[in-house]
Amino acid sequence: MAWGMTRFVVLLGGDLTATSRLASQIQKARIIAADGGMAHAEPLGVEPELWVGDFDSTSEDLAERHKDVTRHAFPAEKDKTDGEIAVDEAIKLGAREIVLVGGLGGQTDHAASHLGLILKLGRRRVYSFITSGTEEAYPILNGTHHFDLPPGSRFSVVPFTDLAGLDLEGVKWPLVNRSVPLGSSLTVSNVALGPVTVRLNQGYAVALAYPESVA
């Protein structure tokens, strides 16, 4: 899929390391910030077009520095996280590809919900992944998936259901047509030899990658 004006970046709270790889992943994208995720705007050299959330994680200083950004405020007592609200806004604006920046590390409940969110987006045929700059998370649904990773990168596939017909290529320990039950660590801490291909016949999983030489 061509990257263009349907490509959005959503800035989330959580860990962030500004790397050249991350910069290339977000270039020429439209930017939306979710509450305290706005803190990532300056390190990344971007200015969001929209800022959403209940703003309970936004300091007065951060609010002042980005006072000219359009805001959509939501009550603190709501049925969605600020991150999911930002993703919904991106989709309303025509997003077909969404890069969630941040969203890993920090609070485990939020990080886990973000992993579920990219699986949901994948089921809706919206391409998405999460990156902190040093850690990346991708949804694995039925079909073939390709990942451009530097050799030596740690690469894991974490099942969210029982998996059937799993192939791993381009890794130190390849697999062919394997069944992997929910909770198995069989596919954790593999090593990419270069670009990685994952094929899956049945189930849902998340691939976690830790790119080498990310600075």
mmCIF file with all atom_site columns, N, CA and C in Angstrom, residues 156-164 166 179-189 203-206:
data_model
loop_
_atom_site.group_PDB
_atom_site.id
_atom_site.type_symbol
_atom_site.label_atom_id
_atom_site.label_alt_id
_atom_site.label_comp_id
_atom_site.label_asym_id
_atom_site.label_entity_id
_atom_site.label_seq_id
_atom_site.pdbx_PDB_ins_code
_atom_site.Cartn_x
_atom_site.Cartn_y
_atom_site.Cartn_z
_atom_site.occupancy
_atom_site.B_iso_or_equiv
_atom_site.pdbx_formal_charge
_atom_site.auth_seq_id
_atom_site.auth_comp_id
_atom_site.auth_asym_id
_atom_site.auth_atom_id
_atom_site.pdbx_PDB_model_num
ATOM 1  N N  . SER A 1 156 ? 10.214 -11.832 18.174 1.00 0.00 ? 156 SER A N  1
ATOM 2  C CA . SER A 1 156 ? 9.344  -12.775 18.865 1.00 0.00 ? 156 SER A CA 1
ATOM 3  C C  . SER A 1 156 ? 7.945  -12.732 18.269 1.00 0.00 ? 156 SER A C  1
ATOM 4  N N  . VAL A 1 157 ? 7.281  -13.863 18.305 1.00 0.00 ? 157 VAL A N  1
ATOM 5  C CA . VAL A 1 157 ? 5.863  -13.941 17.965 1.00 0.00 ? 157 VAL A CA 1
ATOM 6  C C  . VAL A 1 157 ? 5.136  -14.421 19.215 1.00 0.00 ? 157 VAL A C  1
ATOM 7  N N  . VAL A 1 158 ? 4.242  -13.590 19.733 1.00 0.00 ? 158 VAL A N  1
ATOM 8  C CA . VAL A 1 158 ? 3.513  -13.908 20.956 1.00 0.00 ? 158 VAL A CA 1
ATOM 9  C C  . VAL A 1 158 ? 2.072  -14.256 20.591 1.00 0.00 ? 158 VAL A C  1
ATOM 10 N N  . PRO A 1 159 ? 1.646  -15.500 20.813 1.00 0.00 ? 159 PRO A N  1
ATOM 11 C CA . PRO A 1 159 ? 0.280  -15.890 20.453 1.00 0.00 ? 159 PRO A CA 1
ATOM 12 C C  . PRO A 1 159 ? -0.761 -15.186 21.325 1.00 0.00 ? 159 PRO A C  1
ATOM 13 N N  . PHE A 1 160 ? -1.838 -14.732 20.704 1.00 0.00 ? 160 PHE A N  1
ATOM 14 C CA . PHE A 1 160 ? -3.003 -14.232 21.429 1.00 0.00 ? 160 PHE A CA 1
ATOM 15 C C  . PHE A 1 160 ? -4.136 -15.254 21.399 1.00 0.00 ? 160 PHE A C  1
ATOM 16 N N  . THR A 1 161 ? -3.977 -16.294 20.569 1.00 0.00 ? 161 THR A N  1
ATOM 17 C CA . THR A 1 161 ? -4.853 -17.455 20.520 1.00 0.00 ? 161 THR A CA 1
ATOM 18 C C  . THR A 1 161 ? -3.955 -18.649 20.215 1.00 0.00 ? 161 THR A C  1
ATOM 19 N N  . ASP A 1 162 ? -4.512 -19.852 20.189 1.00 0.00 ? 162 ASP A N  1
ATOM 20 C CA . ASP A 1 162 ? -3.771 -20.977 19.625 1.00 0.00 ? 162 ASP A CA 1
ATOM 21 C C  . ASP A 1 162 ? -3.480 -20.664 18.161 1.00 0.00 ? 162 ASP A C  1
ATOM 22 N N  . LEU A 1 163 ? -2.263 -20.980 17.713 1.00 0.00 ? 163 LEU A N  1
ATOM 23 C CA . LEU A 1 163 ? -1.870 -20.723 16.326 1.00 0.00 ? 163 LEU A CA 1
ATOM 24 C C  . LEU A 1 163 ? -1.742 -22.047 15.575 1.00 0.00 ? 163 LEU A C  1
ATOM 25 N N  . ALA A 1 164 ? -2.120 -22.043 14.300 1.00 0.00 ? 164 ALA A N  1
ATOM 26 C CA . ALA A 1 164 ? -1.985 -23.225 13.448 1.00 0.00 ? 164 ALA A CA 1
ATOM 27 C C  . ALA A 1 164 ? -1.377 -22.817 12.117 1.00 0.00 ? 164 ALA A C  1
ATOM 28 N N  . LEU A 1 166 ? 1.916  -22.114 11.320 1.00 0.00 ? 166 LEU A N  1
ATOM 29 C CA . LEU A 1 166 ? 2.836  -20.978 11.414 1.00 0.00 ? 166 LEU A CA 1
ATOM 30 C C  . LEU A 1 166 ? 4.161  -21.294 10.735 1.00 0.00 ? 166 LEU A C  1
ATOM 31 N N  . SER A 1 179 ? 2.120  -25.735 14.901 1.00 0.00 ? 179 SER A N  1
ATOM 32 C CA . SER A 1 179 ? 1.048  -25.309 15.793 1.00 0.00 ? 179 SER A CA 1
ATOM 33 C C  . SER A 1 179 ? 1.679  -24.782 17.066 1.00 0.00 ? 179 SER A C  1
ATOM 34 N N  . VAL A 1 180 ? 1.220  -23.638 17.518 1.00 0.00 ? 180 VAL A N  1
ATOM 35 C CA . VAL A 1 180 ? 1.769  -23.007 18.723 1.00 0.00 ? 180 VAL A CA 1
ATOM 36 C C  . VAL A 1 180 ? 0.607  -22.667 19.651 1.00 0.00 ? 180 VAL A C  1
ATOM 37 N N  . PRO A 1 181 ? 0.495  -23.315 20.804 1.00 0.00 ? 181 PRO A N  1
ATOM 38 C CA . PRO A 1 181 ? -0.640 -23.041 21.689 1.00 0.00 ? 181 PRO A CA 1
ATOM 39 C C  . PRO A 1 181 ? -0.494 -21.706 22.406 1.00 0.00 ? 181 PRO A C  1
ATOM 40 N N  . LEU A 1 182 ? -1.630 -21.162 22.792 1.00 0.00 ? 182 LEU A N  1
ATOM 41 C CA . LEU A 1 182 ? -1.642 -19.935 23.582 1.00 0.00 ? 182 LEU A CA 1
ATOM 42 C C  . LEU A 1 182 ? -0.816 -20.142 24.849 1.00 0.00 ? 182 LEU A C  1
ATOM 43 N N  . GLY A 1 183 ? 0.065  -19.206 25.140 1.00 0.00 ? 183 GLY A N  1
ATOM 44 C CA . GLY A 1 183 ? 0.913  -19.292 26.326 1.00 0.00 ? 183 GLY A CA 1
ATOM 45 C C  . GLY A 1 183 ? 2.256  -19.934 26.082 1.00 0.00 ? 183 GLY A C  1
ATOM 46 N N  . SER A 1 184 ? 2.475  -20.489 24.880 1.00 0.00 ? 184 SER A N  1
ATOM 47 C CA . SER A 1 184 ? 3.767  -21.105 24.564 1.00 0.00 ? 184 SER A CA 1
ATOM 48 C C  . SER A 1 184 ? 4.842  -20.037 24.370 1.00 0.00 ? 184 SER A C  1
ATOM 49 N N  . SER A 1 185 ? 6.063  -20.372 24.773 1.00 0.00 ? 185 SER A N  1
ATOM 50 C CA . SER A 1 185 ? 7.206  -19.476 24.548 1.00 0.00 ? 185 SER A CA 1
ATOM 51 C C  . SER A 1 185 ? 8.090  -19.954 23.396 1.00 0.00 ? 185 SER A C  1
ATOM 52 N N  . LEU A 1 186 ? 7.583  -20.907 22.606 1.00 0.00 ? 186 LEU A N  1
ATOM 53 C CA . LEU A 1 186 ? 8.361  -21.462 21.493 1.00 0.00 ? 186 LEU A CA 1
ATOM 54 C C  . LEU A 1 186 ? 8.876  -20.383 20.556 1.00 0.00 ? 186 LEU A C  1
ATOM 55 N N  . THR A 1 187 ? 8.066  -19.362 20.305 1.00 0.00 ? 187 THR A N  1
ATOM 56 C CA . THR A 1 187 ? 8.394  -18.353 19.288 1.00 0.00 ? 187 THR A CA 1
ATOM 57 C C  . THR A 1 187 ? 8.904  -17.048 19.900 1.00 0.00 ? 187 THR A C  1
ATOM 58 N N  . VAL A 1 188 ? 9.382  -17.116 21.128 1.00 0.00 ? 188 VAL A N  1
ATOM 59 C CA . VAL A 1 188 ? 9.919  -15.936 21.807 1.00 0.00 ? 188 VAL A CA 1
ATOM 60 C C  . VAL A 1 188 ? 11.442 -15.918 21.678 1.00 0.00 ? 188 VAL A C  1
ATOM 61 N N  . SER A 1 189 ? 12.001 -14.722 21.460 1.00 0.00 ? 189 SER A N  1
ATOM 62 C CA . SER A 1 189 ? 13.455 -14.490 21.426 1.00 0.00 ? 189 SER A CA 1
ATOM 63 C C  . SER A 1 189 ? 14.152 -15.247 20.302 1.00 0.00 ? 189 SER A C  1
ATOM 64 N N  . GLY A 1 203 ? -5.434 -18.126 13.622 1.00 0.00 ? 203 GLY A N  1
ATOM 65 C CA . GLY A 1 203 ? -5.139 -17.550 14.925 1.00 0.00 ? 203 GLY A CA 1
ATOM 66 C C  . GLY A 1 203 ? -4.746 -16.083 14.841 1.00 0.00 ? 203 GLY A C  1
ATOM 67 N N  . TYR A 1 204 ? -4.402 -15.518 16.002 1.00 0.00 ? 204 TYR A N  1
ATOM 68 C CA . TYR A 1 204 ? -3.958 -14.135 16.114 1.00 0.00 ? 204 TYR A CA 1
ATOM 69 C C  . TYR A 1 204 ? -2.708 -14.093 16.979 1.00 0.00 ? 204 TYR A C  1
ATOM 70 N N  . ALA A 1 205 ? -1.774 -13.222 16.611 1.00 0.00 ? 205 ALA A N  1
ATOM 71 C CA . ALA A 1 205 ? -0.541 -13.071 17.383 1.00 0.00 ? 205 ALA A CA 1
ATOM 72 C C  . ALA A 1 205 ? -0.014 -11.661 17.190 1.00 0.00 ? 205 ALA A C  1
ATOM 73 N N  . VAL A 1 206 ? 0.962  -11.313 17.992 1.00 0.00 ? 206 VAL A N  1
ATOM 74 C CA . VAL A 1 206 ? 1.669  -10.046 17.838 1.00 0.00 ? 206 VAL A CA 1
ATOM 75 C C  . VAL A 1 206 ? 3.147  -10.345 17.692 1.00 0.00 ? 206 VAL A C  1
#
